[in-house]
Tab-separated table of C-alpha atoms in Angstrom:
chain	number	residue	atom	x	y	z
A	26	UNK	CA	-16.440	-9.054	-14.406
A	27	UNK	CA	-17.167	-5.896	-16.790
A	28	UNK	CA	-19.769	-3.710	-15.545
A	29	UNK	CA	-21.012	0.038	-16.443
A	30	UNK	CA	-21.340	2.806	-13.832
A	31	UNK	CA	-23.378	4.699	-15.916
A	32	UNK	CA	-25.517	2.558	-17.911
A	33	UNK	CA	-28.318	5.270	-18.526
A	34	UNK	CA	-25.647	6.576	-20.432
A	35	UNK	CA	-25.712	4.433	-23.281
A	36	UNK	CA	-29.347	6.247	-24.357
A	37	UNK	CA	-27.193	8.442	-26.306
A	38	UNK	CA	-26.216	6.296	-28.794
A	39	UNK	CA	-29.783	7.094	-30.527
A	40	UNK	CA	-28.635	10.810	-31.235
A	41	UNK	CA	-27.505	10.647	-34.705
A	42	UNK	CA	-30.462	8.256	-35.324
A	43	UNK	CA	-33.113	11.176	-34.158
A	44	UNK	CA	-31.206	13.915	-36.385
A	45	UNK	CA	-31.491	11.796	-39.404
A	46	UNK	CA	-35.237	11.223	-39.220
A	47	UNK	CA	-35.874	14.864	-38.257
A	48	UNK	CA	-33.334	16.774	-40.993
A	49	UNK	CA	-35.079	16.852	-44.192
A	50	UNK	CA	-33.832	14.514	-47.136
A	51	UNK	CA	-30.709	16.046	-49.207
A	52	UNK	CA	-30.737	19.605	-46.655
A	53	UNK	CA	-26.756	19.840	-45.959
A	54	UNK	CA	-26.057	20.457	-42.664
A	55	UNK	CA	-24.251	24.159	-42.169
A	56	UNK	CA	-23.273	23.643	-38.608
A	57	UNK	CA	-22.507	20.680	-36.031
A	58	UNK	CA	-25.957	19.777	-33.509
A	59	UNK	CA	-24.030	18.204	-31.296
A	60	UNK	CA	-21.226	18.988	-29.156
A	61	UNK	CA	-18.888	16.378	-30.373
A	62	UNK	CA	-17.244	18.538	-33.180
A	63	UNK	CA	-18.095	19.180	-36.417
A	64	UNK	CA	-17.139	15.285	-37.605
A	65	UNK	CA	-20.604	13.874	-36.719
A	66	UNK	CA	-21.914	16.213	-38.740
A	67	UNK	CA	-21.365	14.677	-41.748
A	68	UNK	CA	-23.515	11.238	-40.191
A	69	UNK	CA	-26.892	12.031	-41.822
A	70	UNK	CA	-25.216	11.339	-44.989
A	71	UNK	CA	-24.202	15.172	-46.475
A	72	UNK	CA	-21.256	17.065	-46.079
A	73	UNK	CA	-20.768	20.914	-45.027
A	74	UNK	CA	-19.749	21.335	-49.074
A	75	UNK	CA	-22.818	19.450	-49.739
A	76	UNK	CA	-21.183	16.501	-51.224
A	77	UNK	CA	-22.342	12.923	-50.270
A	78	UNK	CA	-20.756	10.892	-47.232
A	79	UNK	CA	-19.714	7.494	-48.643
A	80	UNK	CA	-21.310	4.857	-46.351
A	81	UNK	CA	-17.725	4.058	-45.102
A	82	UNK	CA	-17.073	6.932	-43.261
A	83	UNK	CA	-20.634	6.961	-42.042
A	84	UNK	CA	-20.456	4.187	-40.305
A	85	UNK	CA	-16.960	4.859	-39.009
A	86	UNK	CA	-18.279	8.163	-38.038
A	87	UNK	CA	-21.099	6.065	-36.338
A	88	UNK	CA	-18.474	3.646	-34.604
A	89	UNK	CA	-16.829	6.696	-33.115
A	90	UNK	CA	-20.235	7.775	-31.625
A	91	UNK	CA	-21.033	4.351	-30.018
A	92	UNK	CA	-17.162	4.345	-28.739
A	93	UNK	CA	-17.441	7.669	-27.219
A	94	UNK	CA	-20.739	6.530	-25.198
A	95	UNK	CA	-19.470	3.713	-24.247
A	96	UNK	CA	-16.449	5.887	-22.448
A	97	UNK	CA	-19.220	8.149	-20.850
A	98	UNK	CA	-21.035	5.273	-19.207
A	99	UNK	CA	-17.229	4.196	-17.185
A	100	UNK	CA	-16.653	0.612	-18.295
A	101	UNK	CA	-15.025	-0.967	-15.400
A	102	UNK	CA	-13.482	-4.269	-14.789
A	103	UNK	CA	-14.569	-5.812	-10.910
A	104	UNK	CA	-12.101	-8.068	-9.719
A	105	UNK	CA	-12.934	-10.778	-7.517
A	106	UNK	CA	-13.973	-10.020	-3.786
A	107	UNK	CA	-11.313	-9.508	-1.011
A	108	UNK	CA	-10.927	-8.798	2.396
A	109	UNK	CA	-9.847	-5.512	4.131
A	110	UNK	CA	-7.231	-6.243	6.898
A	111	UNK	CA	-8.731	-3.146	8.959
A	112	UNK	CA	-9.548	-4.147	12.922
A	113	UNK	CA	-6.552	-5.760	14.113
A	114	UNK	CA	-4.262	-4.986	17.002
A	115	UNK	CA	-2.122	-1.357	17.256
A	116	UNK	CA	1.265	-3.153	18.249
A	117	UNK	CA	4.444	-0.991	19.048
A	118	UNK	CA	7.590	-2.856	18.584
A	119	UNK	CA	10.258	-1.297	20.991
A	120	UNK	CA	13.455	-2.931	20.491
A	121	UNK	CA	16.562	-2.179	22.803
A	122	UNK	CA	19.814	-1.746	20.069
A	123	UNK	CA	22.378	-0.908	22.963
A	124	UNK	CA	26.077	-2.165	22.568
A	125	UNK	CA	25.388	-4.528	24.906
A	126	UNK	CA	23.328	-6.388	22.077
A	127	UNK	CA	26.266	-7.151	19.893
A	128	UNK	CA	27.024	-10.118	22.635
A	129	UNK	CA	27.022	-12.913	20.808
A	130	UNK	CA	25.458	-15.903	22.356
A	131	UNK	CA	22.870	-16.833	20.129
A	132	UNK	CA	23.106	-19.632	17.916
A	133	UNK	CA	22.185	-20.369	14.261
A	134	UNK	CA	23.145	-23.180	12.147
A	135	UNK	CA	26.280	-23.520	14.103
A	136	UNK	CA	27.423	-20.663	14.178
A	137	UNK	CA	27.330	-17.644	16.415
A	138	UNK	CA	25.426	-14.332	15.856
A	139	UNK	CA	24.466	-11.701	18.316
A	140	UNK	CA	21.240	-10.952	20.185
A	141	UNK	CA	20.368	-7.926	17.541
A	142	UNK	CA	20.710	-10.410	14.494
A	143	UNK	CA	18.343	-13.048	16.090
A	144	UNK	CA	16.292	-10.394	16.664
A	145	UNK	CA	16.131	-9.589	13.427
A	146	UNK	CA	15.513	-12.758	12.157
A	147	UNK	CA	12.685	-13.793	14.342
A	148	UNK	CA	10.942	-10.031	13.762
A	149	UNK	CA	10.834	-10.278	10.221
A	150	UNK	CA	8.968	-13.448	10.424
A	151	UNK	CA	6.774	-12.242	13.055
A	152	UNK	CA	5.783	-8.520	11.615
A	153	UNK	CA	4.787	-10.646	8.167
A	154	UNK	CA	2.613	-13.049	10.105
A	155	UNK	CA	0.781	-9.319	11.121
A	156	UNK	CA	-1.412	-8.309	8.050
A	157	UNK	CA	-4.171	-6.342	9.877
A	158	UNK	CA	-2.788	-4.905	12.767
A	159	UNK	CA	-1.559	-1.617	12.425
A	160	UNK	CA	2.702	-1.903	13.307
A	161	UNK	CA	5.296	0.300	14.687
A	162	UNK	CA	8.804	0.416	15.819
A	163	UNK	CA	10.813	2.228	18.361
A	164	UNK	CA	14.423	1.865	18.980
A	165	UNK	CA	16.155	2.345	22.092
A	166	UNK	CA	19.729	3.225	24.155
A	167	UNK	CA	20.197	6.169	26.454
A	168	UNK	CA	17.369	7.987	24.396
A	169	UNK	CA	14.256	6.437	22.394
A	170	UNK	CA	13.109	7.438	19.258
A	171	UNK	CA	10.515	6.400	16.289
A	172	UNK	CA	11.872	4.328	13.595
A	173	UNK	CA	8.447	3.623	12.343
A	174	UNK	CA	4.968	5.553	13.427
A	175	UNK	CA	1.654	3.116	13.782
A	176	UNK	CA	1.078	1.596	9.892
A	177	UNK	CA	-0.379	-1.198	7.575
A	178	UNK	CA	3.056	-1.065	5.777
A	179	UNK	CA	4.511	-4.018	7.059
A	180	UNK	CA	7.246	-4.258	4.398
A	181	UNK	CA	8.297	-0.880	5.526
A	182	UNK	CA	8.341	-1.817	9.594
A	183	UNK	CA	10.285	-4.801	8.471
A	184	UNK	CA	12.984	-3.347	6.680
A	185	UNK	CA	13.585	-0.478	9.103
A	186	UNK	CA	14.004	-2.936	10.991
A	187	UNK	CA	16.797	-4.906	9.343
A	188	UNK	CA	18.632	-1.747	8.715
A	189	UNK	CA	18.963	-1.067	12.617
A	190	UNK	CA	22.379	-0.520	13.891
A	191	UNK	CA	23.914	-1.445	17.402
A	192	UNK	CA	24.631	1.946	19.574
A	193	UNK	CA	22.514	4.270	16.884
A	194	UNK	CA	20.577	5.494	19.918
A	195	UNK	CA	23.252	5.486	22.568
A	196	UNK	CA	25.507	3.680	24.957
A	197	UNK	CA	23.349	3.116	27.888
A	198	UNK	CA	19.850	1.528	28.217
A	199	UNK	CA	16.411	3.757	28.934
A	200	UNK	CA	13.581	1.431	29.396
A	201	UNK	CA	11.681	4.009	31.156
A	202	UNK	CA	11.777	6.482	28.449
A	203	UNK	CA	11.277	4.274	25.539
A	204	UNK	CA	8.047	2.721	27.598
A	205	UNK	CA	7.079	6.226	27.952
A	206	UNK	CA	7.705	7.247	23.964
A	207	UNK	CA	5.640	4.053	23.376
A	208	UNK	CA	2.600	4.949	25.366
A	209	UNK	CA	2.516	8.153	23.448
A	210	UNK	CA	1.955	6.612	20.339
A	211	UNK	CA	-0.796	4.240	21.231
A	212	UNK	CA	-2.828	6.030	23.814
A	213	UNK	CA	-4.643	7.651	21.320
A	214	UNK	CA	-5.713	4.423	19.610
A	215	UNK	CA	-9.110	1.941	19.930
A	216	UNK	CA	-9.075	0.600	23.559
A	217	UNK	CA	-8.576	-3.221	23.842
A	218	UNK	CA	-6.451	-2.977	20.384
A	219	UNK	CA	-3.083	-1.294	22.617
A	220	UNK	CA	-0.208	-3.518	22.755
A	221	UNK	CA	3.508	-3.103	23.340
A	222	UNK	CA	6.474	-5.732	22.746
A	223	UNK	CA	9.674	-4.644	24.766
A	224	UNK	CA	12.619	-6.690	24.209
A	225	UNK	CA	16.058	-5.657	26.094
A	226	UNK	CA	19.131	-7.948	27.110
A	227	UNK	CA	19.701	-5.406	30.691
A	228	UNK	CA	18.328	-2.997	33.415
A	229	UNK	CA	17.400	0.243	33.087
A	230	UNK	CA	20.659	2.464	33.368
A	231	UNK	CA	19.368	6.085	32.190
A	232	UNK	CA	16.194	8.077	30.990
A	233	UNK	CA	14.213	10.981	32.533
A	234	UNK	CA	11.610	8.534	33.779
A	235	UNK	CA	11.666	5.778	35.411
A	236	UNK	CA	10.561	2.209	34.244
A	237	UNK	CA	7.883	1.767	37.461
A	238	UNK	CA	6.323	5.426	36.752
A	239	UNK	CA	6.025	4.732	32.675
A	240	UNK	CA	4.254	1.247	33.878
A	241	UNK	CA	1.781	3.358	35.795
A	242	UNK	CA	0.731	6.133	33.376
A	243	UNK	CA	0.907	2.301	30.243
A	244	UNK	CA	-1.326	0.410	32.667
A	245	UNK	CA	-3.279	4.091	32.947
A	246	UNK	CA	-3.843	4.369	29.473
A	247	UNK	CA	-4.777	0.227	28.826
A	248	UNK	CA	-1.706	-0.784	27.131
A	249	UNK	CA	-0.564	-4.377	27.656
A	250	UNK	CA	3.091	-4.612	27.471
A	251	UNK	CA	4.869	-7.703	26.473
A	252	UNK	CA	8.300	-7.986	27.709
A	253	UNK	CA	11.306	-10.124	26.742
A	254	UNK	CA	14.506	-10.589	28.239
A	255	UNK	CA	17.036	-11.706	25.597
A	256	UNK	CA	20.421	-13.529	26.606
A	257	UNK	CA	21.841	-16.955	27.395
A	258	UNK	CA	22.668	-18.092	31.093
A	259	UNK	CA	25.729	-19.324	30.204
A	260	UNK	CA	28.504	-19.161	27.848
A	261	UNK	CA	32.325	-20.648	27.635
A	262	UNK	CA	34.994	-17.833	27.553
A	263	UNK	CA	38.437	-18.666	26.114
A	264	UNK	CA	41.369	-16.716	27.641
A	265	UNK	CA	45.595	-17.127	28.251
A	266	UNK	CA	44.692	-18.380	31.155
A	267	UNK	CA	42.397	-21.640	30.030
A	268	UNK	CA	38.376	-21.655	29.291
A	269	UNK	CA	35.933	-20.307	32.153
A	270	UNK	CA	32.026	-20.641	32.106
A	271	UNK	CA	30.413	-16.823	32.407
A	272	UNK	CA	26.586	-15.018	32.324
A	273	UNK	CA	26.578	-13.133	29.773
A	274	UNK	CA	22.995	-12.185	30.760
A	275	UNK	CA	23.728	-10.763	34.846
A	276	UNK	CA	22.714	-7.352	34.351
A	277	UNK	CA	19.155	-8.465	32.799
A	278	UNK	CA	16.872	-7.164	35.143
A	279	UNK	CA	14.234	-9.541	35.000
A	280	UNK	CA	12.202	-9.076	37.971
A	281	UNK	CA	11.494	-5.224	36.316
A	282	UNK	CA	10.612	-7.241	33.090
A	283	UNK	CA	7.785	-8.853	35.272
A	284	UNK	CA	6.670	-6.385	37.127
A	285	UNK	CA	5.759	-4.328	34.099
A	286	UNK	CA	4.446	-6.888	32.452
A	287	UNK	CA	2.246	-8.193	34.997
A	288	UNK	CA	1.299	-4.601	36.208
A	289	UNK	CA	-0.335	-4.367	32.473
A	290	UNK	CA	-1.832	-7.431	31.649
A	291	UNK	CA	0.881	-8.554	29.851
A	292	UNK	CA	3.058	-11.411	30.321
A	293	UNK	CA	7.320	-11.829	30.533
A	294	UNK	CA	9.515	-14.036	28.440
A	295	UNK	CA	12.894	-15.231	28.776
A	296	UNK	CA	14.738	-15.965	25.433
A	297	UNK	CA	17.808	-18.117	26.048
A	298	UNK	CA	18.006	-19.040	22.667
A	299	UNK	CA	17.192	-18.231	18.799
A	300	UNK	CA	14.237	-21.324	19.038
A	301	UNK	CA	13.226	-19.761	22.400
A	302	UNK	CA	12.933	-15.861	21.101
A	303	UNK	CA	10.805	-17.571	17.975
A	304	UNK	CA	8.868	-19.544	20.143
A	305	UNK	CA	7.975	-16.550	22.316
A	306	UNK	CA	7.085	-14.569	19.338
A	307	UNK	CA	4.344	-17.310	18.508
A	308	UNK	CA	3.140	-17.504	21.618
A	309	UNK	CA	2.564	-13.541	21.613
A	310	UNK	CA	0.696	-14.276	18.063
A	311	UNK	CA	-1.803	-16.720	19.935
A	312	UNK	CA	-2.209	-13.919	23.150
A	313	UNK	CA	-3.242	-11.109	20.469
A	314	UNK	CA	-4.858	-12.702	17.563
A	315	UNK	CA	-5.817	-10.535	15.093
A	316	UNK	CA	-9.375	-9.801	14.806
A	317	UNK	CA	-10.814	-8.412	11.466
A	318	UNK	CA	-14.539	-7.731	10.874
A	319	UNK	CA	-15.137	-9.164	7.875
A	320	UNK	CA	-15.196	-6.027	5.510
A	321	UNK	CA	-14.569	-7.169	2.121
A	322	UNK	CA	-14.865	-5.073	-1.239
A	323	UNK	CA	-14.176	-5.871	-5.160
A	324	UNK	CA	-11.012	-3.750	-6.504
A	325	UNK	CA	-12.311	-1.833	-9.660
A	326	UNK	CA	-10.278	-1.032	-12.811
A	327	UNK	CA	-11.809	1.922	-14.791
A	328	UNK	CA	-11.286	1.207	-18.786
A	329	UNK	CA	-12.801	4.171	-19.911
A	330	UNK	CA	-9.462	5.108	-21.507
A	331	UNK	CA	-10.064	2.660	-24.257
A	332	UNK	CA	-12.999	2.840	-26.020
A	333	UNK	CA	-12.329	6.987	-25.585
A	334	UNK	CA	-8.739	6.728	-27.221
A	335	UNK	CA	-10.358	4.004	-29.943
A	336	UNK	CA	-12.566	6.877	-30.418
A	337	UNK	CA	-9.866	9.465	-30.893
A	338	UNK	CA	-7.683	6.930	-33.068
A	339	UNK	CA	-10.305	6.657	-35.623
A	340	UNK	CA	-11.355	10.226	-36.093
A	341	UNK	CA	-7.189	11.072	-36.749
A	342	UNK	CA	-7.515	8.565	-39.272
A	343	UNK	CA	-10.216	9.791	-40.830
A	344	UNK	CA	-9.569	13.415	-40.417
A	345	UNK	CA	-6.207	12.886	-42.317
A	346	UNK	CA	-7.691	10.671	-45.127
A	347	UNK	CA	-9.870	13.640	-45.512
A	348	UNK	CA	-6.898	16.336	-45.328
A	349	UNK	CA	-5.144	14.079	-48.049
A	350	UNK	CA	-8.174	13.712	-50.472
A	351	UNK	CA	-8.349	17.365	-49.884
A	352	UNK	CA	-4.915	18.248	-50.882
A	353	UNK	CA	-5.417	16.027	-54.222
A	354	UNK	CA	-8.579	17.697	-55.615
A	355	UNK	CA	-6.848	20.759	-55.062
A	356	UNK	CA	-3.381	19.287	-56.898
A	357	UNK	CA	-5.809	17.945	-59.303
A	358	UNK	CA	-7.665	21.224	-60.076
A	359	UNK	CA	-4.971	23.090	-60.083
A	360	UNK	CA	-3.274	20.857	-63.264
A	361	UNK	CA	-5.823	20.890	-64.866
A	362	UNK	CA	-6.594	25.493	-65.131
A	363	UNK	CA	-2.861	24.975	-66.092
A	364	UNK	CA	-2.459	26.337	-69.805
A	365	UNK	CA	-1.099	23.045	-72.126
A	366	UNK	CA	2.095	24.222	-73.673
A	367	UNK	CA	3.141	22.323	-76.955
C-alpha cells in the first residue's frame, strides 16, 4: 500500500502556476523566485537572455517540479501488518561442556554420538521453536562464562551454540557457579518471565559457591530453574578380557538436580536417550509458553529516493542539452564573423 507522510505537501505543486499569473506577460525573469535553482525560472515561458522557452522544456521543467514535491511529501510503501515477538520468556541456556560430555552413549540413526552432539541437535531445534523470548547461553566446566548475553537473535544463540567445544571452560564441573553467573543475568529482568535450563551429565566437583547456596539467592530472585540430567544407565564395554555392562551416568548427581529444581518451581528431567532429551525439551516448551501481547505494526519502505533522483535525472539532461545548444550558437557565430577567404 503507497501512502504519503506529508500530504499537505503536495500544495506546492501550484507555485509555478501563481508566478505565471502574477509576472506580467513577456517581463523576463532576472533572477530565480524560488529556491529550487535558477532552472524553474525559465517555467513562465522566458528565459534569463529573454529568449522564449519552447513548450518542451516547460513542461519538463514542470515535471521536475511535480517530482520534487512528490519527494517532499515521503512516498512510502506499507507492507502488510505483522506481529512483534516482544513479551515472551527471558530463558538462560546453561549448558555443562565438561570432558565428561564427550561419553558417547547417545544414539542417532545407528550410530553413536556423544552427550554434547545430542545436545546440540535437540537445542537447535528448541532455541528456533523460541521467537519471542529473549535467549541466552552460558557454558560451563570448572569456571562459567557467557557465550551469549539475553537476545532476540536466535540465529546467533544457535550457532554459538554449535560451535561449543568439549573442555573450553575446564576439566571439572561448577554447577554452583554457573547457577550463580545465570542468576546474574536474569535478576534484573520482568518477574514471572525468569527461567533457567541447566543441563549437566555429573555432580558438582568445583566453584566458589555452592549449588544449595546459588538455589537460595535463584529461588530469591524468582527464577525457575529447569534441570536435566543427561546420560544412559547402561552401556556394553568391550575389553581383552570379554564385554561387561557399565553406568556411564554414576557420578550424575540427581538428587541435587531435584532439589534445585523443586526449590524453584522448576521441575527435573532425566535424558537417557536422544528421543528422551527432545522429548524433555517439548515438554519445557508446554511449561513456559510464550506469551506475546499482541503488538503488531506495518514495516514502511520510504521511496522518496525516486521521484527526487527522477527529478535530478531530468534536469542533467536538460541542463546539458542546454550546455550543447550553447556551445553551437557560439561555434555557429563564431563561423560566421570569420572573414571568407577566396
Amino acid at each position: 500500500m503507497l501512502n504519503l507522510a506529508w500530504p499537505w505537501v503536495l500544495t506546492l505543486v501550484i507555485i509555478p502556476l501563481l508566478l505565471q499569473w502574477r509576472k506580467p506577460q513577456g517581463q523576463s525573469v532576472d533572477a530565480p523566485v524560488l529556491p529550487v535553482g535558477h532552472w524553474l525560472s525559465g517555467l513562465p515561458g522566458v528565459s534569463r537572455r529573454g529568449n522564449a522557452v519552447p513548450l518542451w522544456q516547460k513542461l519538463l521543467l514542470l515535471l521536475m517540479w511535480v517530482l520534487l514535491v512528490i519527494a517532499l511529501a515521503r512516498p512510502q510503501h506499507v507492507g502488510e501488518q505483522t506481529q512483534m515477538p516482544v513479551s515472551g520468556r527471558d530463558l538462560m541456556l546453561v549448558v555443562d561442556i565438561s570432558p565428561s560430555m564427550d561419553e558417547q552413549d547417545m544414539v542417532l540413526q545407528g550410530r553413536s554420538i556423544n552427550r554434547l552432539q545430542a545436545v546440540k541437535r535437540v537445542l537447535d531445534d528448541f532455541i528456533s521453536r523460541r521467537q519471542g523470548d529473549r535467549l541466552g547461553l552460558i557454558l560451563f566446566g570448572t569456571e562459567p562464562y557467557v557465550q551469549a548475553p539475553l537476545t532476540f537473535d536466535l540465529e546467533t544463540v544457535r550457532t554459538l551454540m554449535r560451535e561449543a567445544g568439549l573442555g573450553m571452560a575446564g576439566r571439572a564441573t561448577a554447577i554452583g557457579d554457573a547457577i550463580g553467573l545465570a542468576t546474574k543475568r536474569l535478576r534484573d529482568r520482568p518477574k514471572d518471565q525468569r527461567v533457567m535450563v541447566l543441563l549437566t551429565d555429573g555432580a558438582n566437583t568445583a566453584g566458589e559457591i555452592t549449588p544449595d547456596k546459588a538455589t537460595e539467592i535463584a529461588t530469591a530472585a524468582g527464577i525457575r530453574i529447569y534441570t536435566i540430567g543427561i546420560g544412559a544407565e547402561s552401556i556394553v564395554q568391550r575389553g581383552l578380557l570379554g564385554s561387561r555392562r557399565v553406568n556411564p551416568s554414576r557420578d550424575l548427581d540427581e538428587s541435587l538436580l531435584t532439589r534445585m529444581a523443586q526449590q524453584t518451581g522448576g521441575e527435573y528431567f532425566r535424558a537417557r536417550s536422544l528421543p528422551e532429551l527432545e522429548l524433555i525439551y517439548e515438554r519445557i516448551d508446554q511449561l513456559e509458553p510464550i506469551e506475546l501481547e499482541g503488538k503488531y505494526y506495518r514495516p514502511v519502505t520510504e521511496l522518496y529516493a525516486w521521484p527526487a533522483g527522477l527529478a535530478a535525472a531530468l534536469w542533467g539532461m536538460l541542463f546539458l542539452y542546454r550546455r550543447m545548444g550553447q556551445i553551437m550558437a557560439t561555434r555557429r557565430r563564431q563561423s560566421e564573423r570569420e572573414p571568407d577567404v577566396g
